[in-house]
mmCIF file of C-alpha atoms in Angstrom:
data_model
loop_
_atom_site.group_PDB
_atom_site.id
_atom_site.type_symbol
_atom_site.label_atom_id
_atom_site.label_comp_id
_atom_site.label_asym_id
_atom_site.label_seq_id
_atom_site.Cartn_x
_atom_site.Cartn_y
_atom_site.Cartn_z
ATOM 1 C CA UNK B 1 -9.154 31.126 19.074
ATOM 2 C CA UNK B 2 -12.154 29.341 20.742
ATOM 3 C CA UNK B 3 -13.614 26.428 18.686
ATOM 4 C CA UNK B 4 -11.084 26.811 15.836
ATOM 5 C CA UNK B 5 -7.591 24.587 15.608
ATOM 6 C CA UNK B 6 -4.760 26.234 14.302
ATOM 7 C CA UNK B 7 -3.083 24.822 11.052
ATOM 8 C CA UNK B 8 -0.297 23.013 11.930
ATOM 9 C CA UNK B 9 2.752 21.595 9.675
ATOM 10 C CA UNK B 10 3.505 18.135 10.471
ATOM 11 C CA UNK B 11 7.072 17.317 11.844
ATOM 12 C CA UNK B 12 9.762 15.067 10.412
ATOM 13 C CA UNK B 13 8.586 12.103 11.879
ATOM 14 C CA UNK B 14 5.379 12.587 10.580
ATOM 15 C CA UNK B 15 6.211 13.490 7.321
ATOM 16 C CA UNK B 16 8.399 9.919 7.370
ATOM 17 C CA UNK B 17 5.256 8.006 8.657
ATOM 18 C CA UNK B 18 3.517 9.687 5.127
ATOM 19 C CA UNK B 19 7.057 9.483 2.345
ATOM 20 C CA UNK B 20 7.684 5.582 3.489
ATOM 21 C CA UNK B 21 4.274 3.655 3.116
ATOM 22 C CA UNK B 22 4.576 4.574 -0.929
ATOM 23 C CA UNK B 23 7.677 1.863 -0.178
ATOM 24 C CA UNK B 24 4.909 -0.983 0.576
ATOM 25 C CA UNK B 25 3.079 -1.130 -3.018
ATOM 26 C CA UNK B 26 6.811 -1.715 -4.315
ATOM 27 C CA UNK B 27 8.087 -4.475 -1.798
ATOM 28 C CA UNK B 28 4.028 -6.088 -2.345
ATOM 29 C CA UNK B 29 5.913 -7.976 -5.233
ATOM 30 C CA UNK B 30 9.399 -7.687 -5.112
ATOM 31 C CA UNK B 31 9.140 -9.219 -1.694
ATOM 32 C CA UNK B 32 7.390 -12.444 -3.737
ATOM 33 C CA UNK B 33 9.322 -12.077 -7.432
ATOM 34 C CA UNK B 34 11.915 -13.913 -6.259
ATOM 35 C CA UNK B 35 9.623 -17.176 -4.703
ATOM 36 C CA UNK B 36 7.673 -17.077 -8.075
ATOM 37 C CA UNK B 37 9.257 -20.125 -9.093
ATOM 38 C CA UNK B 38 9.227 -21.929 -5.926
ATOM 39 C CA UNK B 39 5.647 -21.437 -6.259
ATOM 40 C CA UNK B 40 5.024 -22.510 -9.384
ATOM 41 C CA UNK B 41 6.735 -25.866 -8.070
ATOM 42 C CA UNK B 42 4.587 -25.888 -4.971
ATOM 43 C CA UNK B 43 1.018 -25.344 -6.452
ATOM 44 C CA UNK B 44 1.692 -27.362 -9.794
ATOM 45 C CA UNK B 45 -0.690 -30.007 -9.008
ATOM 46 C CA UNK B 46 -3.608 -27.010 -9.290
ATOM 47 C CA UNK B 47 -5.411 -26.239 -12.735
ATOM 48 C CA UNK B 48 -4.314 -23.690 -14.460
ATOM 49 C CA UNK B 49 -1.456 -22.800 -11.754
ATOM 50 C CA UNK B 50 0.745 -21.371 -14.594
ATOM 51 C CA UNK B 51 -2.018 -18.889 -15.328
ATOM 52 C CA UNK B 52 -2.657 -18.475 -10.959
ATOM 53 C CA UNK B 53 0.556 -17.850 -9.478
ATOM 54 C CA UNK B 54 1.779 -15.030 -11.680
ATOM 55 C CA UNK B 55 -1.360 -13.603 -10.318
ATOM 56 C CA UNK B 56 0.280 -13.175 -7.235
ATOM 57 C CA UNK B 57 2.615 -10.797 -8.096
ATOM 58 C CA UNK B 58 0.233 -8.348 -10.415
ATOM 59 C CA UNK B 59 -3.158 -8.576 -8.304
ATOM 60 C CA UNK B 60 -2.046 -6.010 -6.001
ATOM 61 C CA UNK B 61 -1.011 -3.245 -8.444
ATOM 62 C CA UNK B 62 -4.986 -4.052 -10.565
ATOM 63 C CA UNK B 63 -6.141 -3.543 -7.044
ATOM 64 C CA UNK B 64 -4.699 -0.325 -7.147
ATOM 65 C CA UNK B 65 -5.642 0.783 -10.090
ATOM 66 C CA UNK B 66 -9.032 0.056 -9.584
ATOM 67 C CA UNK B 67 -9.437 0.731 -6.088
ATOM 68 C CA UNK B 68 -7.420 4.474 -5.201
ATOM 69 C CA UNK B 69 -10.091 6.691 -6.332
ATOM 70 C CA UNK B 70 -12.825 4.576 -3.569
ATOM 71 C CA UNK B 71 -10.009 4.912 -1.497
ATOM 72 C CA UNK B 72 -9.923 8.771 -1.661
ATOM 73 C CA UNK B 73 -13.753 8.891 -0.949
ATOM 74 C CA UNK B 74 -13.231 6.885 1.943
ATOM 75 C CA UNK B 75 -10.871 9.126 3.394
ATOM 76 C CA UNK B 76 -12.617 11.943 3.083
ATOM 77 C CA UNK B 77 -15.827 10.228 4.645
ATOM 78 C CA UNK B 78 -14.012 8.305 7.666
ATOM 79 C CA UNK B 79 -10.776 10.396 8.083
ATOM 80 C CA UNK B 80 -7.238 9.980 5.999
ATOM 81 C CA UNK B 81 -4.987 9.203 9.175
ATOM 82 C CA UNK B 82 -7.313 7.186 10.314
ATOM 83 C CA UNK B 83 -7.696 4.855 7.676
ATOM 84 C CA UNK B 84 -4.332 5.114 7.072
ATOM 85 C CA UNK B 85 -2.996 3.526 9.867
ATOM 86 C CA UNK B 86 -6.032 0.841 9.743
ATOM 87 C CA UNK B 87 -4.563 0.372 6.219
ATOM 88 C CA UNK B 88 -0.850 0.055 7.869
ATOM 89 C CA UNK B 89 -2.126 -2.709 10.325
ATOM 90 C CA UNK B 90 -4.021 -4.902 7.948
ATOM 91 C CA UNK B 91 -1.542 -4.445 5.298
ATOM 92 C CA UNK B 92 1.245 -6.454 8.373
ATOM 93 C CA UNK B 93 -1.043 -9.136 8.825
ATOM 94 C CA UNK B 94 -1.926 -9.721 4.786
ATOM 95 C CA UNK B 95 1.663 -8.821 3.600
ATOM 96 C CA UNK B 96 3.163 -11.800 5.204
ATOM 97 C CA UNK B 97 0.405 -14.320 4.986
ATOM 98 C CA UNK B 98 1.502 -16.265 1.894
ATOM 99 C CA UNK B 99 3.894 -17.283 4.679
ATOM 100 C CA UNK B 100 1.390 -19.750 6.283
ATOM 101 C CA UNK B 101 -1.115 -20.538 3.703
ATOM 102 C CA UNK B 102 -0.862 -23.437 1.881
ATOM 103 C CA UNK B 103 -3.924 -22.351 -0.442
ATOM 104 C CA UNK B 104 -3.480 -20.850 -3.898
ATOM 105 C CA UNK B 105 -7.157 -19.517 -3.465
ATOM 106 C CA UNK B 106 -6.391 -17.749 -0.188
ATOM 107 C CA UNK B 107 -2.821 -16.270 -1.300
ATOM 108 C CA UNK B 108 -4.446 -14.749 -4.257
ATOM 109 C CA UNK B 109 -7.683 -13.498 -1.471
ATOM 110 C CA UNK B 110 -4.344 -12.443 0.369
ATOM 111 C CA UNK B 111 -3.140 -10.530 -2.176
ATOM 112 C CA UNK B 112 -6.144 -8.546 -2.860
ATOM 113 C CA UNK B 113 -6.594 -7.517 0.348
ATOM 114 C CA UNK B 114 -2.984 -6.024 -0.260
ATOM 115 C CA UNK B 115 -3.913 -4.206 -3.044
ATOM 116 C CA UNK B 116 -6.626 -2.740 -1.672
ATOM 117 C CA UNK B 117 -4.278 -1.859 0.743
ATOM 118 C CA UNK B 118 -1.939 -0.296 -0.789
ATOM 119 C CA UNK B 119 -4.110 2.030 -2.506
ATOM 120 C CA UNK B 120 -4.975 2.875 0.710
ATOM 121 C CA UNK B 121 -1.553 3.611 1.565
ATOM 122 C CA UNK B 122 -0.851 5.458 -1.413
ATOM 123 C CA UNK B 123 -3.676 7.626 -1.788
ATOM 124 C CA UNK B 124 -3.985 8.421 1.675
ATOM 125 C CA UNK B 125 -0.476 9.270 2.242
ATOM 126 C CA UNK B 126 -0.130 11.384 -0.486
ATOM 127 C CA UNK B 127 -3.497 13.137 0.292
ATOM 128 C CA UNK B 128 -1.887 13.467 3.770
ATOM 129 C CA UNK B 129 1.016 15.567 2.448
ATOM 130 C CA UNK B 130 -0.826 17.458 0.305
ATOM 131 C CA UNK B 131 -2.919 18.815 3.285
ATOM 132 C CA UNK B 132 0.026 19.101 5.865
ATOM 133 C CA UNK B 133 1.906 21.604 3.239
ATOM 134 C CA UNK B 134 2.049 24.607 0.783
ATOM 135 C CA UNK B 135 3.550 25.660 -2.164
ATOM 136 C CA UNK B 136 7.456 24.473 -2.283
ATOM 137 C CA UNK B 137 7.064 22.424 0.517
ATOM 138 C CA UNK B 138 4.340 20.301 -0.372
ATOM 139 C CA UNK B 139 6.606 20.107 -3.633
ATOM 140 C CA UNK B 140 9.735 18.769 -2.039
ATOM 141 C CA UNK B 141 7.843 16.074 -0.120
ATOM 142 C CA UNK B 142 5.944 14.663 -3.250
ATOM 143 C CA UNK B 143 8.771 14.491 -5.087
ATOM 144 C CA UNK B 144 10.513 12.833 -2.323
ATOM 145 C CA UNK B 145 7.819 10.323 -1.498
ATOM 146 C CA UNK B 146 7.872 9.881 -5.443
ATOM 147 C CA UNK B 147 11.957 9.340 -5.239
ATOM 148 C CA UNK B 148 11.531 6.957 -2.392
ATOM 149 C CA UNK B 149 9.160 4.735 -4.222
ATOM 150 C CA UNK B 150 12.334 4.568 -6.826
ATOM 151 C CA UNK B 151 14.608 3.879 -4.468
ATOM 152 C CA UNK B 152 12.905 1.555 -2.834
ATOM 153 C CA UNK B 153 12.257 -0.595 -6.340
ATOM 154 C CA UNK B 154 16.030 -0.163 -6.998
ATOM 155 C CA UNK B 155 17.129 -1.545 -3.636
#
């Protein structure tokens, strides 16, 4: 078959590297729920902090929202695995940078870069799957990537 690439099925490690990034948009605020208050005691001296912080936590999942269908577009203009892992990187280096900012302003710029992120991760994984497999297949992995999202909120 000159010029033409066989379909392939992506393996199990592959298929992990797609089910497990739906796990970031869930530990984007549990990972900070718990510090909410600690916060809220840090950055009290800002106006209108008790309206701020909370914005923490929900900025990522408007982000989204607002921001998955874009993200689809992109994927299909600029390649899914591609952006995907771009998407994995930035999300390390934004995820943890509440850590060292001292800023209210740049934790919430943080945190939309995290959002945007994550509907990155979640559009573009799941797009992933659905182009890797068929029928019952493609099936079982959505509904595991779904399950893991649960399980991953539960933990």
């Amino acid at each position: 078959m000159v010029g033409k690439m066989a379909a392939r099925e992506a393996g199990f490690l592959q298929v992990m590297s797609l089910v497990l990034p739906i796990t970031l948009a869930v530990m984007g605020v549990v990972g900070l729920a718990p510090a909410l208050p600690q916060l809220l005691a840090h950055f009290k001296n800002v106006p209108d902090a008790d309206y701020w912080v909370p914005m923490i936590l929900t900025t990522p999942a408007l982000c989204v929202a607002i921001f998955s269908a874009p993200a689809g577009y992109l994927g299909d203009r600029f390649g899914r695995r591609r952006l995907l892992i771009v998407s994995m990187v930035v999300y390390s280096v934004v995820g943890i940078a509440p850590l060292f900012l001292d800023s209210l302003d740049l934790i919430l710029v943080s945190r939309v870069a995290v959002g945007l992120c994550d509907a990155m991760l979640m559009t573009l994984s799941t797009t992933l799957i659905g182009d890797f497999f068929k029928g019952e297949k493609r099936d079982h992995w959505l509904a595991s990537q779904t399950a893991v999202a649960s399980l991953s909120a539960l933990v």
